Amino acid sequence: VTAPDLVGRHVVVSAGGTREPLDPVRFLGNRSSGKQGYALARTAIARGARVTLIEANTGLPDPAGADVVHVGTAVDLREAVTKAAEDADCVVMAAAVADFRPANRVGGKIKKTDAEPEPIALAKNPDILAEISGDRARAGQVVVGFAAETDDVLANGRAKLARKGCDLLVVNRVGEELTFGTDVNEAVILAADGTETPVPHGPKEDLAEVVWDLVVSRFG
Ligand code: C5P
């Protein structure tokens, strides 16, 4: 039985991966399945939280008991997260947000012709996590980010934590058989106060529970 230590708290979790349209039938996307974000939402509900789940392109059914907002692009996700964060005690950015989007969204399907194809021009997306972290967070709000790293996991993670300004950064070890689309994960959770919590290879629920333990300890 889980402790009801999130009763009275509103937590916002983003999950999945954004899709950035090129034309009406094509997009730039990524391999995020949304499973870690859903595990975070389910475990928070079990611990008594009110959960807003901002879902991007997972194809997963809505978890029972969550308020779910469905989004497509990084810009949609930013709007939904910013709004939900206004009265949230915690925001966890588990979604894989595209760093770039096609600069020009073409109105009709791009046709194949005999000519060489045009290169795709890209525009930068906003860094939502950086925008809602640090000075910009509500007083007492705990902001959690995720980072996928293949090598120099800790050094890259520490630099990213400082750059983003969030309270906690869950650094995933990603590799051939790790993380994307699977039900298991392995991570180190880095905190702005310098503490580092390794979470051994195991179900995404187990990692989610450790994230909530650390969040609860920061609520004071
Ligand atoms: O910089 P990187 O993409 O590795 O950072 C990952 C973290 O930042 C994740 O928590 C992701 O949700 C968030 N992010 C974001 N906006 C972006 C890119 C990433 O909020 N444009």
XYZ file of N, CA, C and O and ligand atoms in Angstrom, residues 14-16 18 74 77-78 81 92-100 124-132 144-149 160 163-164 166 168-170, ligand 1:
177
model
N 3.920 15.802 -18.154
C 3.845 15.723 -19.622
C 4.411 14.374 -20.048
O 5.351 13.864 -19.440
N 3.793 13.785 -21.088
C 4.192 12.443 -21.515
C 4.097 12.309 -23.029
O 3.250 12.934 -23.662
N 4.959 11.487 -23.588
C 4.918 11.222 -25.025
C 5.944 12.051 -25.773
O 6.928 12.526 -25.195
N 6.403 15.081 -29.037
C 5.687 16.006 -29.921
C 5.910 15.619 -31.387
O 6.904 14.986 -31.741
N 5.048 20.936 -29.987
C 5.732 21.564 -28.845
C 5.024 22.849 -28.436
O 4.907 23.146 -27.242
N 2.010 21.956 -26.526
C 2.384 21.404 -25.220
C 2.778 22.533 -24.269
O 2.395 22.535 -23.086
N 3.481 23.522 -24.810
C 3.878 24.675 -23.994
C 2.650 25.391 -23.433
O 2.607 25.732 -22.245
N 1.006 23.137 -20.717
C 1.814 23.022 -19.494
C 1.789 24.345 -18.729
O 1.608 24.364 -17.508
N 6.286 17.784 -13.833
C 7.291 16.821 -14.291
C 7.249 16.771 -15.817
O 6.234 16.383 -16.407
N 8.342 17.170 -16.440
C 8.417 17.187 -17.907
C 9.057 15.889 -18.402
O 10.253 15.821 -18.658
N 8.196 14.857 -18.528
C 8.692 13.574 -19.028
C 8.580 13.478 -20.543
O 9.126 12.553 -21.147
N 7.865 14.407 -21.174
C 7.681 14.345 -22.628
C 8.983 14.644 -23.359
O 9.811 15.417 -22.878
N 9.136 14.012 -24.513
C 10.235 14.344 -25.418
C 9.728 15.443 -26.348
O 8.864 15.208 -27.190
N 10.242 16.639 -26.121
C 9.779 17.811 -26.873
C 10.753 18.056 -28.017
O 11.969 18.099 -27.794
N 10.235 18.213 -29.220
C 11.118 18.461 -30.373
C 11.837 19.786 -30.186
O 11.223 20.795 -29.824
N 13.141 19.769 -30.413
C 13.907 21.010 -30.294
C 13.663 21.936 -31.482
O 13.804 23.148 -31.367
N 13.295 21.343 -32.621
C 13.076 22.129 -33.849
C 11.766 21.724 -34.499
O 11.302 20.596 -34.330
N 13.580 26.999 -34.280
C 13.756 26.512 -32.899
C 12.429 26.497 -32.160
O 11.655 27.456 -32.256
N 12.198 25.449 -31.386
C 11.055 25.445 -30.473
C 11.469 26.055 -29.137
O 12.655 26.035 -28.791
N 10.504 26.567 -28.365
C 10.838 27.064 -27.026
C 11.284 25.909 -26.126
O 10.809 24.779 -26.294
N 12.202 26.177 -25.200
C 12.567 25.181 -24.185
C 11.608 25.374 -23.014
O 11.793 26.270 -22.184
N 10.582 24.543 -22.980
C 9.493 24.710 -22.012
C 10.020 24.538 -20.591
O 9.712 25.322 -19.690
N 10.826 23.495 -20.386
C 11.361 23.214 -19.048
C 12.141 24.419 -18.518
O 11.936 24.846 -17.372
N 13.025 24.970 -19.348
C 13.807 26.137 -18.910
C 12.880 27.318 -18.614
O 13.097 28.054 -17.645
N 11.832 27.451 -19.426
C 10.897 28.580 -19.241
C 10.158 28.533 -17.911
O 9.811 29.574 -17.367
N 9.845 27.317 -17.432
C 9.021 27.213 -16.216
C 9.856 26.972 -14.956
O 9.309 26.817 -13.871
N 10.585 19.199 -12.333
C 11.403 18.018 -12.618
C 11.547 17.858 -14.131
O 10.559 17.898 -14.862
N 12.785 17.667 -14.593
C 13.029 17.400 -16.007
C 13.577 16.006 -16.218
O 13.968 15.323 -15.256
N 13.600 15.583 -17.459
C 14.196 14.313 -17.844
C 15.292 14.586 -18.864
O 15.208 15.544 -19.624
N 16.300 13.735 -18.896
C 17.338 13.865 -19.916
C 17.793 12.472 -20.307
O 18.014 11.627 -19.450
N 17.879 12.239 -21.600
C 18.375 10.952 -22.095
C 19.829 11.138 -22.501
O 20.143 12.015 -23.295
N 20.690 10.325 -21.931
C 22.117 10.445 -22.260
C 22.671 9.061 -22.570
O 22.259 8.069 -21.968
N 23.293 19.875 -17.686
C 21.921 20.143 -18.140
C 21.052 20.652 -16.991
O 20.252 21.574 -17.173
N 21.847 24.239 -16.544
C 21.377 25.033 -17.691
C 19.862 25.241 -17.633
O 19.363 26.321 -17.891
N 19.135 24.171 -17.286
C 17.673 24.260 -17.295
C 17.142 24.974 -16.049
O 16.101 25.602 -16.090
N 16.031 23.502 -13.271
C 14.958 22.773 -12.576
C 15.472 22.244 -11.231
O 16.672 22.298 -10.936
N 14.962 18.989 -10.007
C 15.415 17.601 -10.149
C 15.544 17.287 -11.639
O 14.716 17.739 -12.446
N 16.562 16.505 -11.991
C 16.705 16.055 -13.376
C 16.918 14.542 -13.354
O 17.861 14.049 -12.744
N 16.004 13.827 -13.989
C 16.092 12.371 -14.068
C 16.908 12.037 -15.305
O 16.462 12.269 -16.428
O 17.688 19.464 -23.620
P 16.948 18.168 -23.583
O 15.984 18.006 -24.739
O 17.815 16.953 -23.395
O 16.078 18.282 -22.248
C 15.143 17.328 -21.922
C 14.171 17.901 -20.926
O 13.749 19.201 -21.336
C 12.902 17.090 -20.816
O 12.394 17.233 -19.500
C 11.978 17.756 -21.843
O 10.623 17.564 -21.498
C 12.389 19.205 -21.720
N 12.309 19.980 -22.975
C 11.430 21.050 -23.054
N 11.369 21.800 -24.204
C 12.165 21.534 -25.250
C 13.084 20.457 -25.178
C 13.123 19.700 -24.025
O 10.707 21.307 -22.089
N 12.090 22.281 -26.358
